[in-house]
CSV table of C-alpha atoms and ligand atoms in Angstrom, one decimal:
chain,number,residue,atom,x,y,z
A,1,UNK,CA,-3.1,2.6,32.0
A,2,UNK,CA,-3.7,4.3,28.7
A,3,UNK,CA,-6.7,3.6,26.4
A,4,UNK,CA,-5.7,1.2,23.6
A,5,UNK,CA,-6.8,2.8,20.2
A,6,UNK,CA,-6.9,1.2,17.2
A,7,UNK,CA,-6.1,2.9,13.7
A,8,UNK,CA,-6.4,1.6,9.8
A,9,UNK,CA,-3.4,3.1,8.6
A,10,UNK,CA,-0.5,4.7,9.5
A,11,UNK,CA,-0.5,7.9,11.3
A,12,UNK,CA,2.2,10.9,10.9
A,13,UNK,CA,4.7,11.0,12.8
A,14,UNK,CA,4.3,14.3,14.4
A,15,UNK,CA,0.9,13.3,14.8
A,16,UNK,CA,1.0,10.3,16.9
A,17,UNK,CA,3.6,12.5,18.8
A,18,UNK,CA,1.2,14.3,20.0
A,19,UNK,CA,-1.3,11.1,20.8
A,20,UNK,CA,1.1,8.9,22.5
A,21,UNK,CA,0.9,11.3,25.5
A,22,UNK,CA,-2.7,10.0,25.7
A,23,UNK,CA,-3.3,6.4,24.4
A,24,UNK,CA,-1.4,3.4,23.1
A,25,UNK,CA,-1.7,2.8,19.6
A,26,UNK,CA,-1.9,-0.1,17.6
A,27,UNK,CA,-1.0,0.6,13.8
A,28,UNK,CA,-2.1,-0.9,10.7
A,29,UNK,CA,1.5,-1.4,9.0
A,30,UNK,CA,0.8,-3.6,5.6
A,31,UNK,CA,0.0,-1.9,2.5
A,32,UNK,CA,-3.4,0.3,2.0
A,33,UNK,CA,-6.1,0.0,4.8
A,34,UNK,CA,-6.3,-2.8,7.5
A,35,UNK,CA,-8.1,-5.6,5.9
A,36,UNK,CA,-11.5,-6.0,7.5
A,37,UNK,CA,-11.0,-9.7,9.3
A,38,UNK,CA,-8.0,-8.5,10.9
A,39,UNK,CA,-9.2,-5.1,11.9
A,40,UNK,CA,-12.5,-7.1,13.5
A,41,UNK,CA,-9.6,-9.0,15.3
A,42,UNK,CA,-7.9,-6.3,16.5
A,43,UNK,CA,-10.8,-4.1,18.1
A,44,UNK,CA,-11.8,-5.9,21.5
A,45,UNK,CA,-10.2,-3.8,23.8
A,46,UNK,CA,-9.6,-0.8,22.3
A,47,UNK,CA,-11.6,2.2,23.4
A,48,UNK,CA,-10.9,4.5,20.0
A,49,UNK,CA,-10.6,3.8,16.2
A,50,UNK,CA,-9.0,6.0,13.9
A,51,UNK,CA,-10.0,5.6,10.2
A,52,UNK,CA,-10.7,6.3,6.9
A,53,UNK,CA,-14.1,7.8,5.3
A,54,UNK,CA,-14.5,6.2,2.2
A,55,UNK,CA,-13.2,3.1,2.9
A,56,UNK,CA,-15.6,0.4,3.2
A,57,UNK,CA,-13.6,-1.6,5.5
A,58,UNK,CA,-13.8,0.9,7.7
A,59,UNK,CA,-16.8,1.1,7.2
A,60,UNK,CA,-19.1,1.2,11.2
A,61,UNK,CA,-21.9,-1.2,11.5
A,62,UNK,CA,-23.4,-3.2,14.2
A,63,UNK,CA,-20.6,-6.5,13.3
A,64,UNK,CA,-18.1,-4.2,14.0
A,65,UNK,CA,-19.5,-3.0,17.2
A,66,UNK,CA,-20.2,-5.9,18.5
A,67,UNK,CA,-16.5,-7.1,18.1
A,68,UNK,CA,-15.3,-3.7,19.9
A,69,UNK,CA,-17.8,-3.6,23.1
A,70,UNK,CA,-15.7,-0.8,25.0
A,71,UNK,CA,-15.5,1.6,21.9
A,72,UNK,CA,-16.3,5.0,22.3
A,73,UNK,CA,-15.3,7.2,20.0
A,74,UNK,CA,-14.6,6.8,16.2
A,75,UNK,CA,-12.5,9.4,14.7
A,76,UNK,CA,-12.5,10.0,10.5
A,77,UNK,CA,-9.8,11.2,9.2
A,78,UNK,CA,-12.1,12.4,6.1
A,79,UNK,CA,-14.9,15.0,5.6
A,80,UNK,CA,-17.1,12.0,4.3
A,81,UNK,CA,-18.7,10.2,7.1
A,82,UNK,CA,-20.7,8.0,4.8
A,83,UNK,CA,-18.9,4.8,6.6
A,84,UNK,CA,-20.9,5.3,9.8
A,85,UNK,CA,-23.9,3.5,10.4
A,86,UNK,CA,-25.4,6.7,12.9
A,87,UNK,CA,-28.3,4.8,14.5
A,88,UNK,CA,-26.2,1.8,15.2
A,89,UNK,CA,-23.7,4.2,16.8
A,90,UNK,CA,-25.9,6.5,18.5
A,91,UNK,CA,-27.9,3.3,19.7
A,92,UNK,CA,-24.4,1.7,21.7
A,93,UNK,CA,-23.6,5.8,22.5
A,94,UNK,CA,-20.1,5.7,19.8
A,95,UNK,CA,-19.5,9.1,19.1
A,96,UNK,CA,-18.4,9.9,15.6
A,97,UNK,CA,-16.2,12.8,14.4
A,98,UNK,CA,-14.6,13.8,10.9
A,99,UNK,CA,-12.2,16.7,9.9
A,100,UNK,CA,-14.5,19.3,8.2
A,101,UNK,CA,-12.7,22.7,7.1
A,102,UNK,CA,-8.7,21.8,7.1
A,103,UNK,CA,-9.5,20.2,3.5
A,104,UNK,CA,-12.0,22.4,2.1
A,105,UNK,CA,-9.4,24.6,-0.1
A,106,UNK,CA,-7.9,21.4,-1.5
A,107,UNK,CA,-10.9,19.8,-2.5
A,108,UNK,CA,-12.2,22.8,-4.4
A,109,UNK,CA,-8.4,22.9,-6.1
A,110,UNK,CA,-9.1,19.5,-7.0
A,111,UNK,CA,-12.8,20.2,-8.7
A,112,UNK,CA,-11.4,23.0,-10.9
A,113,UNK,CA,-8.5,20.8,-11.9
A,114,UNK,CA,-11.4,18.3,-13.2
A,115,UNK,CA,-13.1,20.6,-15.1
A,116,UNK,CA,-10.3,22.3,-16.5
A,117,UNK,CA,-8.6,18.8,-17.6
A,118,UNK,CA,-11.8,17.6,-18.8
A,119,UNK,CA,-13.1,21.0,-20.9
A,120,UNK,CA,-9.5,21.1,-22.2
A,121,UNK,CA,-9.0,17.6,-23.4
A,122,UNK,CA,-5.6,17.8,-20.7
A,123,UNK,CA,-5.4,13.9,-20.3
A,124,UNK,CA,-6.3,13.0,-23.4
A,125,UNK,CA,-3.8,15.5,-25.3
A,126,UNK,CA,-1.2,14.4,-22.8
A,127,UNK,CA,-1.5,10.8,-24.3
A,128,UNK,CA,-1.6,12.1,-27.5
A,129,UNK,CA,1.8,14.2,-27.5
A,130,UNK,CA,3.9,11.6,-25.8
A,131,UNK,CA,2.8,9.0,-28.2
A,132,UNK,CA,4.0,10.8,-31.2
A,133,UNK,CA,0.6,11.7,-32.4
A,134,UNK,CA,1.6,15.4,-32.8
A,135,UNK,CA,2.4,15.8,-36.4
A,136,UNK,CA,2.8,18.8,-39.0
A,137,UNK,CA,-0.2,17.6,-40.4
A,138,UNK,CA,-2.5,17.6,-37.1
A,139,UNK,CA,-5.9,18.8,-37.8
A,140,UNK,CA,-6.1,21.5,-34.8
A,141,UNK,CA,-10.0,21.2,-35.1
A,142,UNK,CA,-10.0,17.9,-33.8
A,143,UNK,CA,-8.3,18.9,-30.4
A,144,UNK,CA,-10.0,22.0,-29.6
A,145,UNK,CA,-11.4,21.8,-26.4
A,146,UNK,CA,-14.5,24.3,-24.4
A,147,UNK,CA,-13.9,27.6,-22.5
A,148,UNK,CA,-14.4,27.6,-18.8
A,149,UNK,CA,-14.3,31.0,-18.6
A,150,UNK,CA,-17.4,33.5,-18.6
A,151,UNK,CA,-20.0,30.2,-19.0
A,152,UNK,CA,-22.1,29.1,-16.4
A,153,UNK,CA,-21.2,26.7,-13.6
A,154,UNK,CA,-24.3,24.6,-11.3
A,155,UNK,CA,-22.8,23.5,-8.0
A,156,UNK,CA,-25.2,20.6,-6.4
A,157,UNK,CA,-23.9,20.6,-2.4
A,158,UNK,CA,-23.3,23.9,-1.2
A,159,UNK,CA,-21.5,23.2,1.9
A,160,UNK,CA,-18.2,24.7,2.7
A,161,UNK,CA,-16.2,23.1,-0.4
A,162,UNK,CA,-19.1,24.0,-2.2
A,163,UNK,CA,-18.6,27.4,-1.7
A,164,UNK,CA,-14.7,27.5,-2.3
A,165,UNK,CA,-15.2,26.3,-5.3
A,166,UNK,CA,-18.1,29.0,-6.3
A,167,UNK,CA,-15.4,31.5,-5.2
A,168,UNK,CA,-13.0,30.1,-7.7
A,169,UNK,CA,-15.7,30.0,-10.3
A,170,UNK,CA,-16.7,34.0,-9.9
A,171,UNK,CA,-13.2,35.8,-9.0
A,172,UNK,CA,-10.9,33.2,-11.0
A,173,UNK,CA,-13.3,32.5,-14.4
A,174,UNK,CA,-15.8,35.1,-14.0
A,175,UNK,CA,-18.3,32.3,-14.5
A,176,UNK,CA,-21.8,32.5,-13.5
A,177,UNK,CA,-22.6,30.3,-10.3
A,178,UNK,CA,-26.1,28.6,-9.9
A,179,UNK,CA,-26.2,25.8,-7.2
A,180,UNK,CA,-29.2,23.7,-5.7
A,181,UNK,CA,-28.9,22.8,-1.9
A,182,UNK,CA,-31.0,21.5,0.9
A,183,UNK,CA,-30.9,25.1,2.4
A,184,UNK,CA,-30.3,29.0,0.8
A,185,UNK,CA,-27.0,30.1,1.6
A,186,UNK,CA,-27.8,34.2,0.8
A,187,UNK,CA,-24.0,34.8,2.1
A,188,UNK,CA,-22.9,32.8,-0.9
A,189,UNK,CA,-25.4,34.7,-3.0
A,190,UNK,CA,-24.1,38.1,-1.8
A,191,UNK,CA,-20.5,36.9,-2.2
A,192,UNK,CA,-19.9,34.9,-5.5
A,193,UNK,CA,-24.3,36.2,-6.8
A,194,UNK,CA,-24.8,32.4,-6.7
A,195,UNK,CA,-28.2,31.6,-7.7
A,196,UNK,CA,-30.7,29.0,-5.9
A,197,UNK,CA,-32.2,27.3,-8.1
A,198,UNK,CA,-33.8,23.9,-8.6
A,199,UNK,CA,-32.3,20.8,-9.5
A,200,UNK,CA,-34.1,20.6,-12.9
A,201,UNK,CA,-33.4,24.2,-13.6
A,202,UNK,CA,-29.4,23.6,-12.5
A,203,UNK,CA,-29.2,20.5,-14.8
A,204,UNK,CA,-30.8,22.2,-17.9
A,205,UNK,CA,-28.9,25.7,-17.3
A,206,UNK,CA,-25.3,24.8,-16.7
A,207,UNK,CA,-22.4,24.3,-18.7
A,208,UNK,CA,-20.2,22.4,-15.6
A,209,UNK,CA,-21.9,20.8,-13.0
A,210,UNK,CA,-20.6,19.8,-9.7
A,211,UNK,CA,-21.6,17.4,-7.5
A,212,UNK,CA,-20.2,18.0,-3.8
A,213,UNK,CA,-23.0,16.5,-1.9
A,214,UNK,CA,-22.3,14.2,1.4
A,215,UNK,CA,-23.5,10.7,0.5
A,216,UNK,CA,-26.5,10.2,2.7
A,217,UNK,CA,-29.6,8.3,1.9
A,218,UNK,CA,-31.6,11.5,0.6
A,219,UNK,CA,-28.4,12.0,-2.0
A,220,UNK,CA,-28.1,8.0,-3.2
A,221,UNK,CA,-27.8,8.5,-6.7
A,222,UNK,CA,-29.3,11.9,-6.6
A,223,UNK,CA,-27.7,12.0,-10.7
A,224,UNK,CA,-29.1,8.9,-13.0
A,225,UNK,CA,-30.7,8.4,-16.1
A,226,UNK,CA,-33.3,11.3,-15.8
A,227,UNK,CA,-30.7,13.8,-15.0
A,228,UNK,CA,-28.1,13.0,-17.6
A,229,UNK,CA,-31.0,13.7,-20.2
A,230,UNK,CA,-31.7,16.8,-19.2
A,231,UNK,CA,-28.0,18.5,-19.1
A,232,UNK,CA,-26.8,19.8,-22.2
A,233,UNK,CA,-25.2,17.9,-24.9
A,234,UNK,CA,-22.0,20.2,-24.1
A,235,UNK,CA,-22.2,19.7,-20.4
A,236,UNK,CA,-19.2,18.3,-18.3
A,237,UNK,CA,-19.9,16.5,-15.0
A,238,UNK,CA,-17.7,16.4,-12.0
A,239,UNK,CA,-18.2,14.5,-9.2
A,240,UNK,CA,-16.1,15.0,-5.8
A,241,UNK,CA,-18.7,13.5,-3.9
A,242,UNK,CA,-18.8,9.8,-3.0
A,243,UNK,CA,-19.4,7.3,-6.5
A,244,UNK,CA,-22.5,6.3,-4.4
A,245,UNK,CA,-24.1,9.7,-5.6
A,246,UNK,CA,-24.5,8.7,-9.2
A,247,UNK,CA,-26.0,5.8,-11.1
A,248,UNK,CA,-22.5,4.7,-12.7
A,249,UNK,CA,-24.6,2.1,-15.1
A,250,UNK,CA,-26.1,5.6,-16.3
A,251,UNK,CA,-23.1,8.2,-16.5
A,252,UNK,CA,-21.6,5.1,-18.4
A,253,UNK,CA,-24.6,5.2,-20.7
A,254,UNK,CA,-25.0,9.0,-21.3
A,255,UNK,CA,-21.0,9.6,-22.1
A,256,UNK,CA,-21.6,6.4,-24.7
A,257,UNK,CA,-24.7,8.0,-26.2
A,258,UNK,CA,-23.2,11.6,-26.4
A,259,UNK,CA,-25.6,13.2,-23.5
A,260,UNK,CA,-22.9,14.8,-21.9
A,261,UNK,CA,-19.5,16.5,-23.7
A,262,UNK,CA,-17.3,14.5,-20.4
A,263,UNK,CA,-17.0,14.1,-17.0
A,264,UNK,CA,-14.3,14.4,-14.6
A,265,UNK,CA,-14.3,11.4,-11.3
A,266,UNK,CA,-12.4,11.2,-8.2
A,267,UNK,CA,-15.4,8.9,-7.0
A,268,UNK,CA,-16.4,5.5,-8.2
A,269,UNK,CA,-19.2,3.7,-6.8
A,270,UNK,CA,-17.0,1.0,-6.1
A,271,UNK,CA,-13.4,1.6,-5.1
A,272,UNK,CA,-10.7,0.9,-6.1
A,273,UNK,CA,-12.6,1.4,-9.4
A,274,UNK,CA,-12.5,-1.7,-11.2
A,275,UNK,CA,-10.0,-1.6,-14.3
A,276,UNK,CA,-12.2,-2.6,-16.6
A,277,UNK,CA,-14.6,0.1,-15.8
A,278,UNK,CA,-15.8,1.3,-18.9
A,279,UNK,CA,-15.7,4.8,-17.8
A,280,UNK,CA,-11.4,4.3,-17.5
A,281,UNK,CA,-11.6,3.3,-21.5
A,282,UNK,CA,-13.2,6.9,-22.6
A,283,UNK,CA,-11.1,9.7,-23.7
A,284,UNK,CA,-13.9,12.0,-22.3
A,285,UNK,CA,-13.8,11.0,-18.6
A,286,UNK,CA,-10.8,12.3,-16.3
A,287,UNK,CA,-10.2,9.9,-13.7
A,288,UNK,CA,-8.0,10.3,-10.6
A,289,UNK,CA,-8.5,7.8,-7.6
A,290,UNK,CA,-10.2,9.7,-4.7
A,291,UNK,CA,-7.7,12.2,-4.2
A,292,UNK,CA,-9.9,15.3,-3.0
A,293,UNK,CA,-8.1,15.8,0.2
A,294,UNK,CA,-4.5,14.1,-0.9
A,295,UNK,CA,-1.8,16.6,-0.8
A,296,UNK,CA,0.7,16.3,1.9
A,297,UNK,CA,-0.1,19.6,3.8
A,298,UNK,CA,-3.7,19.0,3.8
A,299,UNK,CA,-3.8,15.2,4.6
A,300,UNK,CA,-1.0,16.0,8.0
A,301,UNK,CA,-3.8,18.6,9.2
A,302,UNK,CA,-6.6,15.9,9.1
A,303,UNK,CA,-4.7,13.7,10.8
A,304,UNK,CA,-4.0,16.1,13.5
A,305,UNK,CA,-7.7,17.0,13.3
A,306,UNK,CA,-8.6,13.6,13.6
A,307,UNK,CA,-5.8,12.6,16.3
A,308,UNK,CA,-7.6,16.2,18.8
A,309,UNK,CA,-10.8,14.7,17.9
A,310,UNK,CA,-10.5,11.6,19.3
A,311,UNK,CA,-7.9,12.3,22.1
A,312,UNK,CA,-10.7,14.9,23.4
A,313,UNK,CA,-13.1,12.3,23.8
A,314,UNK,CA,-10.8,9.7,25.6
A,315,UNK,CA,-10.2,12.4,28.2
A,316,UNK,CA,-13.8,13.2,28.5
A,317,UNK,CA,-14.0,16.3,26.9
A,318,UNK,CA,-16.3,17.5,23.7
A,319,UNK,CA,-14.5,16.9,20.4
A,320,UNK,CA,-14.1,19.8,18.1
A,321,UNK,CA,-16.3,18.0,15.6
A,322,UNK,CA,-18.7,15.4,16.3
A,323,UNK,CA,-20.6,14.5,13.8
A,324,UNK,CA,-22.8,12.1,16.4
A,325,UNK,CA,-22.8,12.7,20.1
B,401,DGY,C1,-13.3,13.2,2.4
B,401,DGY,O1,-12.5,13.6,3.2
B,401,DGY,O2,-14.4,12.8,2.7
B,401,DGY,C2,-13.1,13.4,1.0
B,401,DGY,O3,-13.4,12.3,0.3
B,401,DGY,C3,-11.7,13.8,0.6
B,401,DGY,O4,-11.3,13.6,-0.7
């Protein structure tokens, strides 16, 4: 008999293709996510999950485990791995493995689309031309926007994406790249002349800052109150992150006060974001809903990622990325 495997959503075709040969799989078919009571249901024989990273249904903790007693391995189809609990799972011996590299290039593609459509007003003016606003007697003053180019960009995270994006920042904007990370990279130094720095020194220096750090405890709203006060006035703040990473109440409060020129979000600290966010209302703030990873090509590779990651360790074998053994 085949191990039963459990996953939140709907896999790819070619993908399950390929996992058939070694499980049976139970698929989430309504809309979104599986909803947590039934996936709870669901788990009590199966001996894999396949799931989402940012979702908090998904999200691995000792209830869950205890309703899935013959689990073993947990595959994320996301970089983000924030949804494991990693004592809990080390503790019942679950291993846990996400889809690092296949998305790095996207994610950075998404990061320079936020700061360029929040430096060049791109959502805002969009609004404004297909409402009619455009008129002979437009004051061009008032829709001027900020370079990108040749200014200086402060990447917090330096991790793979991290560094895709500091290569788009040197060679594509010829901008100058400071970052701040738990470790020196000097390959990224030699390659893009990124420049360590502290946080402090990152926050006060830069005219973009990105935040690309995993979520972990150390990183929990690593950007608050303090931090907003010492960017510049003309700063723009990007987070690609998790919304966990930033004190929302505070980014809320430093675009209201004019601390910060804008930010651009594809994280919320609660998600969905709730409409009446504040942060949805300003014409400052590009918002796009978690779509780091989300382009077709990209997403089918971390589901194939996911799908050899998880079929490895049903058949005993090391998975290619374990992110807890
Ligand atoms: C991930 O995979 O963790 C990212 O959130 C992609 O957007």
């Amino acid at each position: 008999m085949k191990p039963k495997v459990y996953s939140t959503y709907s896999i790819p075709e070619h993908v399950k293709e390929f996992m058939t040969d070694y499980c049976d799989i139970i698929e989430w078919r309504g809309d979104g996510r599986t909803p947590r009571d039934v996936l709870l249901a669901e788990i009590a024989d199966v001996k894999g999950l396949y799931t989402g990273g940012s979702s908090m249904v998904g999200r691995i903790d000792e209830e869950l485990l205890n309703h899935a007693p013959h689990l073993k391995v947990i595959s994320n189809v996301s970089v983000g791995y924030n949804n494991f609990d990693v004592e809990v799972m080390k503790k019942r011996n679950v291993i846990g493995t996400n889809t690092p590299h296949v998305l790095d290039e996207t994610v950075a593609d998404l990061a320079f689309a936020l700061i360029l459509a929040t430096a060049r007003r791109i959502t805002e003016l969009d609004r404004f031309i297909k409402d009619g606003s455009w008129k002979p007697t437009t004051n061009y003053h008032e829709i001027y926007g900020k370079d990108v180019h040749s200014t200086t960009l402060g990447i917090i995270g330096m991790g793979r994406i991290g560094e895709a994006i500091a290569r788009r920042a040197k060679f594509g904007f010829n901008m100058d790249v400071l970052y701040y990370n738990r470790n020196r990279k000097p390959e990224a130094e030699e390659k893009y002349g990124a420049e360590y720095c502290d946080l402090t020194s990152l926050l006060t220096r830069s005219d973009y800052i990105v935040l690309m750090t995993p979520l972990t405890p150390e990183t929990f709203q690593i950007i608050g109150e303090k931090e907003f006060k010492m960017m510049k006035k003309s700063a723009v703040f990007i987070n690609v992150s998790r919304g966990q990473t930033v004190d929302e109440q505070a980014l809320i409060r430093a675009l209201q006060n004019g601390e910060i020129y804008g930010a651009g979000l594809d994280v919320f600290e609660t998600e969905p974001v709730n409409p009446h966010n504040p942060l949805l209302q300003m014409s400052n703030v590009v918002a796009v809903p978690h779509i780091g990873s989300a382009t077709a090509r990209t997403e089918a590779a971390m589901a194939m990622r996911a799908a050899e990651n998880l079929v490895a360790v049903l058949r005993g074998k090391e998975p290619i990325d374990p992110v807890i053994k």
